[in-house]
mmCIF file of C-alpha atoms in Angstrom:
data_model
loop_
_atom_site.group_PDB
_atom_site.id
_atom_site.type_symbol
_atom_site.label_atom_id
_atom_site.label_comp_id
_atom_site.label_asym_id
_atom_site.label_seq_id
_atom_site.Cartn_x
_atom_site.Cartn_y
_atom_site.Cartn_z
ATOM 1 C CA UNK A 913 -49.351 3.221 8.773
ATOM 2 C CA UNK A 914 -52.697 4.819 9.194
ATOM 3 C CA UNK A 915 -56.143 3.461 10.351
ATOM 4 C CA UNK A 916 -59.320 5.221 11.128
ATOM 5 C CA UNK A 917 -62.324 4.083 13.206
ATOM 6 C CA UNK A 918 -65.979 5.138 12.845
ATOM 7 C CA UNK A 919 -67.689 4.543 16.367
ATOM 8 C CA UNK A 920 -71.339 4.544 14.896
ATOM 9 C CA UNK A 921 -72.414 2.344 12.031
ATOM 10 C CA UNK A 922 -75.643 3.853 12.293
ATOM 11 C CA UNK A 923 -77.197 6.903 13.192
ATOM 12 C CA UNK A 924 -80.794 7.900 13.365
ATOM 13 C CA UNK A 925 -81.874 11.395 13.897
ATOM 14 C CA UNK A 926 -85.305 13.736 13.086
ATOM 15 C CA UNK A 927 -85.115 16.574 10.808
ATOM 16 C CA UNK A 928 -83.722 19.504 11.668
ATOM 17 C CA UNK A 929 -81.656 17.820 14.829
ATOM 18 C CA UNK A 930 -78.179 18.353 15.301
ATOM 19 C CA UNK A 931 -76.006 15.642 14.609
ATOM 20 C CA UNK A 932 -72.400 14.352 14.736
ATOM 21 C CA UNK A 933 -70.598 11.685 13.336
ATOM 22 C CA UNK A 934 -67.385 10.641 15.266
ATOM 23 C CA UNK A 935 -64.026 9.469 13.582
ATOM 24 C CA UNK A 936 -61.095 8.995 15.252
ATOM 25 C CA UNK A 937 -57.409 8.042 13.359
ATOM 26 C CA UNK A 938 -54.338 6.649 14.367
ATOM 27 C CA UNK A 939 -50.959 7.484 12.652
ATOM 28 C CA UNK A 940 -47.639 7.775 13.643
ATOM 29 C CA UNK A 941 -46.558 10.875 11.602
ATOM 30 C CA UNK A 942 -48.525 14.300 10.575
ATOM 31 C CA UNK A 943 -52.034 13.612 9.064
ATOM 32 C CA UNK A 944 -54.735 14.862 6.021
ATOM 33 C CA UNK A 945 -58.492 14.085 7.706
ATOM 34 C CA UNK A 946 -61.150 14.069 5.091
ATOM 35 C CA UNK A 947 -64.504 13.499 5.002
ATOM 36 C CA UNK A 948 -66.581 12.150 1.881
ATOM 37 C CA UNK A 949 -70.317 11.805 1.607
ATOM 38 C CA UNK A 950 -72.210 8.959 -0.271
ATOM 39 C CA UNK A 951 -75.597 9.362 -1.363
ATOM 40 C CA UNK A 952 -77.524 6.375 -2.476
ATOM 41 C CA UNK A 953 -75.899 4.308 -6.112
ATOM 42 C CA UNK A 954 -73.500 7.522 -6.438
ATOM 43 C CA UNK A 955 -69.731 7.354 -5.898
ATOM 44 C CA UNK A 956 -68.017 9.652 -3.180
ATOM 45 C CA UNK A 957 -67.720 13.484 -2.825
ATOM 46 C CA UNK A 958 -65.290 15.324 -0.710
ATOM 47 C CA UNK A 959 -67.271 17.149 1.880
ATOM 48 C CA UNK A 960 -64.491 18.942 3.643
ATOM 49 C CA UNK A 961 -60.459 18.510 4.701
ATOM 50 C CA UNK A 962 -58.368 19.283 6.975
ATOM 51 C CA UNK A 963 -54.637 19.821 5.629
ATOM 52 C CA UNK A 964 -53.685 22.265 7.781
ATOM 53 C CA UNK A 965 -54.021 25.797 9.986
ATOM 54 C CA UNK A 966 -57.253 26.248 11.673
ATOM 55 C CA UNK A 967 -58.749 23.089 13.388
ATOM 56 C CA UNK A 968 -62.216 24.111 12.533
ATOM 57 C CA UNK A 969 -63.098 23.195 8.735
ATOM 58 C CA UNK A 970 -65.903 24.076 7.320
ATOM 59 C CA UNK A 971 -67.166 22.689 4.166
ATOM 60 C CA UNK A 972 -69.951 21.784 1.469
ATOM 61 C CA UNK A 973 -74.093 21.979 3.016
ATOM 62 C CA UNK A 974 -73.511 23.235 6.027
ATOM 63 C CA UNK A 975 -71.171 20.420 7.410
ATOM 64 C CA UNK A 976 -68.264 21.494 9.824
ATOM 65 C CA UNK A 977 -65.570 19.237 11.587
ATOM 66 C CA UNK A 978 -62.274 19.878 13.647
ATOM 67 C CA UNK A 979 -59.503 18.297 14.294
ATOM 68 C CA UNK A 980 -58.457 17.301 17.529
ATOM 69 C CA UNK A 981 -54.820 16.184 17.790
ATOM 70 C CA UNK A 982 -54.507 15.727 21.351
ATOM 71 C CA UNK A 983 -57.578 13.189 21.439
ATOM 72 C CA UNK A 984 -56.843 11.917 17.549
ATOM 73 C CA UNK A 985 -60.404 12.769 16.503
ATOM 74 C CA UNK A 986 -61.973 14.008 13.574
ATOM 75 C CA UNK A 987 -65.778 14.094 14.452
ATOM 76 C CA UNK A 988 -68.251 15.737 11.302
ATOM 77 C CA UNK A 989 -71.434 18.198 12.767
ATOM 78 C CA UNK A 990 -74.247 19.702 11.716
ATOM 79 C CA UNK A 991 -76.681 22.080 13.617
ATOM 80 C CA UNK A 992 -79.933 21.089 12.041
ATOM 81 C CA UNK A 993 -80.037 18.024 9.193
ATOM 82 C CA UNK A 994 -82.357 17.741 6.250
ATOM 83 C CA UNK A 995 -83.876 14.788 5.000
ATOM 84 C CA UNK A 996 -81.702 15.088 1.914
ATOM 85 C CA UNK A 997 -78.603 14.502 3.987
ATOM 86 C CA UNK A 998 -79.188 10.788 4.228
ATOM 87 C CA UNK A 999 -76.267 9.014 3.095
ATOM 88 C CA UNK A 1000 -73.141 7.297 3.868
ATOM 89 C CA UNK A 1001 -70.492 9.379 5.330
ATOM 90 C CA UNK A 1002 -66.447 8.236 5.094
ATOM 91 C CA UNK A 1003 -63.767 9.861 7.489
ATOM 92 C CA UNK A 1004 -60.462 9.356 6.063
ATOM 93 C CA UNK A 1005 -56.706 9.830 6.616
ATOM 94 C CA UNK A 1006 -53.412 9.860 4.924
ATOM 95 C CA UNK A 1007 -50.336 10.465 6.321
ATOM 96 C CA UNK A 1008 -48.477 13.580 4.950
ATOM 97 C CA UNK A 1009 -46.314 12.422 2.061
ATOM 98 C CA UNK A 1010 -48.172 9.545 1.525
ATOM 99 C CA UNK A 1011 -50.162 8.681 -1.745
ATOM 100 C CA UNK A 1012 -52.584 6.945 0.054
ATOM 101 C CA UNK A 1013 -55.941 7.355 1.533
ATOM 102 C CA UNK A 1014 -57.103 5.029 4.569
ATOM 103 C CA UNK A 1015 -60.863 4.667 5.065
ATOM 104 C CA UNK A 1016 -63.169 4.350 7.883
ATOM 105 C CA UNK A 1017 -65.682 1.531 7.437
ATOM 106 C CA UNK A 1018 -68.567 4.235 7.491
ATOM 107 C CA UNK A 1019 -71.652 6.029 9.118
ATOM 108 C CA UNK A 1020 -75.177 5.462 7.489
ATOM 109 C CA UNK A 1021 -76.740 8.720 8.499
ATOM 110 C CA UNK A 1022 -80.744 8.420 8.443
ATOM 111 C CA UNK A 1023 -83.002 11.663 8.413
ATOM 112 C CA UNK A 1024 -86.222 10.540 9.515
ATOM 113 C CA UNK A 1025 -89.734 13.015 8.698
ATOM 114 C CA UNK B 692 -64.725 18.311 -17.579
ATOM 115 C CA UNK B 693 -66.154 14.978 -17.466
ATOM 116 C CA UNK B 694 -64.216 13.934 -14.403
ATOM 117 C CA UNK B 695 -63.303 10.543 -13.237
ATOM 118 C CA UNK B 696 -65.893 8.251 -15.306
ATOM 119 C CA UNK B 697 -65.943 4.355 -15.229
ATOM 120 C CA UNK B 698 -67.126 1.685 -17.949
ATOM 121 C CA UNK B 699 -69.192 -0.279 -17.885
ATOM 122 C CA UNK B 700 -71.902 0.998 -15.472
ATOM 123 C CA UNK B 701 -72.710 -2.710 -13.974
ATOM 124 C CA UNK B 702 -71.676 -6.096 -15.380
ATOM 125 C CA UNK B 703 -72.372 -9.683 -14.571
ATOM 126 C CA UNK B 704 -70.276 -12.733 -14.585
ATOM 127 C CA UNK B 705 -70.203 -16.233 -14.635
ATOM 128 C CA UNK B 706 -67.524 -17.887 -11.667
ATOM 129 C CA UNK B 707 -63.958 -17.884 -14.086
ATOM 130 C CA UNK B 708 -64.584 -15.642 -16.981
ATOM 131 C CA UNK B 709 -62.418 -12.223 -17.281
ATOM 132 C CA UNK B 710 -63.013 -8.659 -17.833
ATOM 133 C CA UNK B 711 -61.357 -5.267 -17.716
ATOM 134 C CA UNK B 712 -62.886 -1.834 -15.810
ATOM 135 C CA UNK B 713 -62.253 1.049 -18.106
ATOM 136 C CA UNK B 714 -60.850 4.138 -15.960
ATOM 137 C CA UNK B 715 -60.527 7.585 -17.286
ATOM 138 C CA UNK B 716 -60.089 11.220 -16.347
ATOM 139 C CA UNK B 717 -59.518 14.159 -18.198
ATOM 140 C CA UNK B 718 -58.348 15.798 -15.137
ATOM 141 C CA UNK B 719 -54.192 15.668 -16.289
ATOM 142 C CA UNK B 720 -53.742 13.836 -12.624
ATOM 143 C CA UNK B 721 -50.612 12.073 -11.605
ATOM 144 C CA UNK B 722 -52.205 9.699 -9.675
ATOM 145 C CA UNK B 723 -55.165 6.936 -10.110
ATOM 146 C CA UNK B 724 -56.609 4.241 -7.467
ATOM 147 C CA UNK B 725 -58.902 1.422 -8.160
ATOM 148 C CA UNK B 726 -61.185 0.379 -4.513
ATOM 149 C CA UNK B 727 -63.781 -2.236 -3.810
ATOM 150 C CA UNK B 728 -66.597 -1.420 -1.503
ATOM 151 C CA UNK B 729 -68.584 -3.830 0.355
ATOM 152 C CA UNK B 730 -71.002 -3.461 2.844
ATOM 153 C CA UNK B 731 -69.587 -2.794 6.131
ATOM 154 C CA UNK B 732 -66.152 -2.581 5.263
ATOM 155 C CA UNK B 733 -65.768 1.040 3.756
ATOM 156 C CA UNK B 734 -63.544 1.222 0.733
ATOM 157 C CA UNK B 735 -60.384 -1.026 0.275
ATOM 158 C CA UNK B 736 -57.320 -0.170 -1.758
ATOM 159 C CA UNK B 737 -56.773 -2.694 -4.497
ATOM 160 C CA UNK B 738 -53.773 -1.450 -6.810
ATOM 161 C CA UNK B 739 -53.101 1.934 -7.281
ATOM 162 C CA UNK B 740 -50.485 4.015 -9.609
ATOM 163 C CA UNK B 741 -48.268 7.106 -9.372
ATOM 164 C CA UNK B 742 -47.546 7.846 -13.019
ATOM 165 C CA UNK B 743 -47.977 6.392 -16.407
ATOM 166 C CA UNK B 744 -46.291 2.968 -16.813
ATOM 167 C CA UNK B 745 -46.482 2.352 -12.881
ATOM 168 C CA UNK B 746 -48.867 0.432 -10.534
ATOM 169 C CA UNK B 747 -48.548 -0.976 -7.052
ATOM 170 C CA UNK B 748 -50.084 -3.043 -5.092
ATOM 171 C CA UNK B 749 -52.865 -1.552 -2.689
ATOM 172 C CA UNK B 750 -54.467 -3.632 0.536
ATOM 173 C CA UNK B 751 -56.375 -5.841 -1.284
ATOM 174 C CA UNK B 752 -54.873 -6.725 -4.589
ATOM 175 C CA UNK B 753 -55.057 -11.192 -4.645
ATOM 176 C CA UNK B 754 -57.195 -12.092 -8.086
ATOM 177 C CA UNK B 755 -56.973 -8.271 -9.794
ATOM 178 C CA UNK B 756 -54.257 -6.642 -12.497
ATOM 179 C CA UNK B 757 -53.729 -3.536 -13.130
ATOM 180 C CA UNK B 758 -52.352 -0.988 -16.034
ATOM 181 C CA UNK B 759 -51.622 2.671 -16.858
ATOM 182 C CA UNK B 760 -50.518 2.462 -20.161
ATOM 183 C CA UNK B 761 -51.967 6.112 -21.004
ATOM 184 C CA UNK B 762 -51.563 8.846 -18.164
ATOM 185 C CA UNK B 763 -55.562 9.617 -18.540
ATOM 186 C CA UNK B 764 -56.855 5.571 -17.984
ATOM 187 C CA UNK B 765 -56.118 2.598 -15.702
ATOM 188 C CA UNK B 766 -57.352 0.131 -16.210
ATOM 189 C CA UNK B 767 -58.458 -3.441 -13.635
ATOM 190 C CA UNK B 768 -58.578 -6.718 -15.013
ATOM 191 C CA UNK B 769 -60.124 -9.745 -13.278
ATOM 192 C CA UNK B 770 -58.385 -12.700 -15.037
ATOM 193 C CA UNK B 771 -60.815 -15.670 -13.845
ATOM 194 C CA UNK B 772 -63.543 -13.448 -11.712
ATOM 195 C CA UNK B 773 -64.679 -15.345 -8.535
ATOM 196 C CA UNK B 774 -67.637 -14.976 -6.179
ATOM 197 C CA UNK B 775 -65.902 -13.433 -3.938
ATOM 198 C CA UNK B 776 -65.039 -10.666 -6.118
ATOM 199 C CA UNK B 777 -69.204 -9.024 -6.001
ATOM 200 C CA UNK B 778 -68.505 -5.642 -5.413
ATOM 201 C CA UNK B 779 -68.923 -1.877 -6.202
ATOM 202 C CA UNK B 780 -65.573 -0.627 -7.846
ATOM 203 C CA UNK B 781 -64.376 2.756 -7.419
ATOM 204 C CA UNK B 782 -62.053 4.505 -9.184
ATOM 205 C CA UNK B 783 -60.204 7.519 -8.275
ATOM 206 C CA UNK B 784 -57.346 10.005 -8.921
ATOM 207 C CA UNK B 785 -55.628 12.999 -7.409
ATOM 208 C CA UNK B 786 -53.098 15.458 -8.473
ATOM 209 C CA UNK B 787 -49.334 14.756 -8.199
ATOM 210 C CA UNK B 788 -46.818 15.126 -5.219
ATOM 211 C CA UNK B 789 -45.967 17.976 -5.976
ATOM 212 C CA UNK B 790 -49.587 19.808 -5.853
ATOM 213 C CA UNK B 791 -50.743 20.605 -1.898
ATOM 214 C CA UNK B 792 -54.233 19.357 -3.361
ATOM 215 C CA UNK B 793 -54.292 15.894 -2.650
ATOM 216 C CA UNK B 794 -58.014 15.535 -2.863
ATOM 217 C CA UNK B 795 -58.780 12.481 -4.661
ATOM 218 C CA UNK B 796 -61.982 12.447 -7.160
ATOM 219 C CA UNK B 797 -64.092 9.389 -7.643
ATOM 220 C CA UNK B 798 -65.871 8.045 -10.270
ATOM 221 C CA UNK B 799 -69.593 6.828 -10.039
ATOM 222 C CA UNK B 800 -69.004 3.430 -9.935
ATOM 223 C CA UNK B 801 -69.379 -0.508 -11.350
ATOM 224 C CA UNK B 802 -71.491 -2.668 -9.984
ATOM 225 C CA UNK B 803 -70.303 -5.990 -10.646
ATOM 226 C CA UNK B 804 -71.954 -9.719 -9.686
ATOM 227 C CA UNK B 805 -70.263 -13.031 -10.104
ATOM 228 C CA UNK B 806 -72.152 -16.006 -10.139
#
């Protein structure tokens, strides 16, 4: 089985600050590591994925993430946020094979003027 | 394409009536998941399916049925809806085993309240 943990329910930055939102899985067999963005009373869109080959993904508005498999992590970045990136952000894993998706609880990501 | 899209939009009950959550995608995917989302606790797995005429049970599934009678809906029933059951339900679906893109693609949501 698969779990994943989000280490910041919460994060506050200023426009134009970098930022990074950590996720870190645990799984017993090869891994997918997603990411999904929610912006506010809309469902979820895939951000970027990691399925395999390079460790650095990049993906939709500038976001970027790699995958660490020594330290099991996951973490999302972004050299300079906008106001319009405040949302909900979901890392997620499934195990290779598996139908599934397993989803972190979440990181409400605040852009503040 | 319309996607993955969900009816209705947002619903209200009172504690012990039913209802069913309309899926459907025009996508031709294998696969289709229903999730509740609460605050705090990400998105949880209630019953998922692999093909038409199949449905299993997800992390979550006490108090909700499920059925994929056509390959393009599935659809959630709450037979006597509780309070406990307030929630944002998400639907989703992906592309079969046999595809390497195992993305899945959500739907914009229900809003449902039990009283």
């Amino acid at each position: 089985a698969q779990s994943v943990t989000q280490l910041d329910s919460q994060v506050p930055v200023f426009e134009e600050a970098p930022v990074e939102l950590r996720c870190n899985y645990s799984s017993s067999v090869s891994v997918y590591l997603f990411w999904y963005v929610q912006y506010p009373n809309q469902g979820l869109q895939l951000l970027l994925k990691y399925l395999s080959g390079s460790t650095l993904v990049k993906g939709i508005n500038g976001f970027e993430a790699e995958f660490n498999k020594s330290q099991t992590s996951f973490h999302l970045r972004k050299p300079s946020v906008h106001i319009s990136d405040t949302a909900e952000y979901f890392c997620a894993v499934s195990g290779r094979g598996s139908e599934k998706l397993v989803f972190g609880k979440g990181t409400k990501l605040t852009v503040n003027p | 394409n319309a996607g993955v899209t969900q009816t209705p939009k947002f619903r209200v009950l009172k504690t012990g009536q039913s209802m069913t959550l309309l899926c459907a995608q025009d996508m031709n995917h294998e696969y289709m998941y229903w999730y509740r989302q609460d605050p705090g606790m990400g998105l949880r797995l209630i019953h998922y399916s692999v093909g038409e005429g199949t449905t299993a049970k997800g992390e979550v599934p006490d108090g909700y049925n499920v059925s994929r009678l056509k390959k393009q809906n599935f659809l959630l029933g709450l037979e006597s809806a509780a309070p406990s059951q307030t929630s944002v339900y998400f639907c989703a679906s992906r592309p079969g085993a046999t595809s390497s893109y195992n993305e899945q693609f959500f739907g914009p949501g229900t809003r449902l309240t039990v009283l």
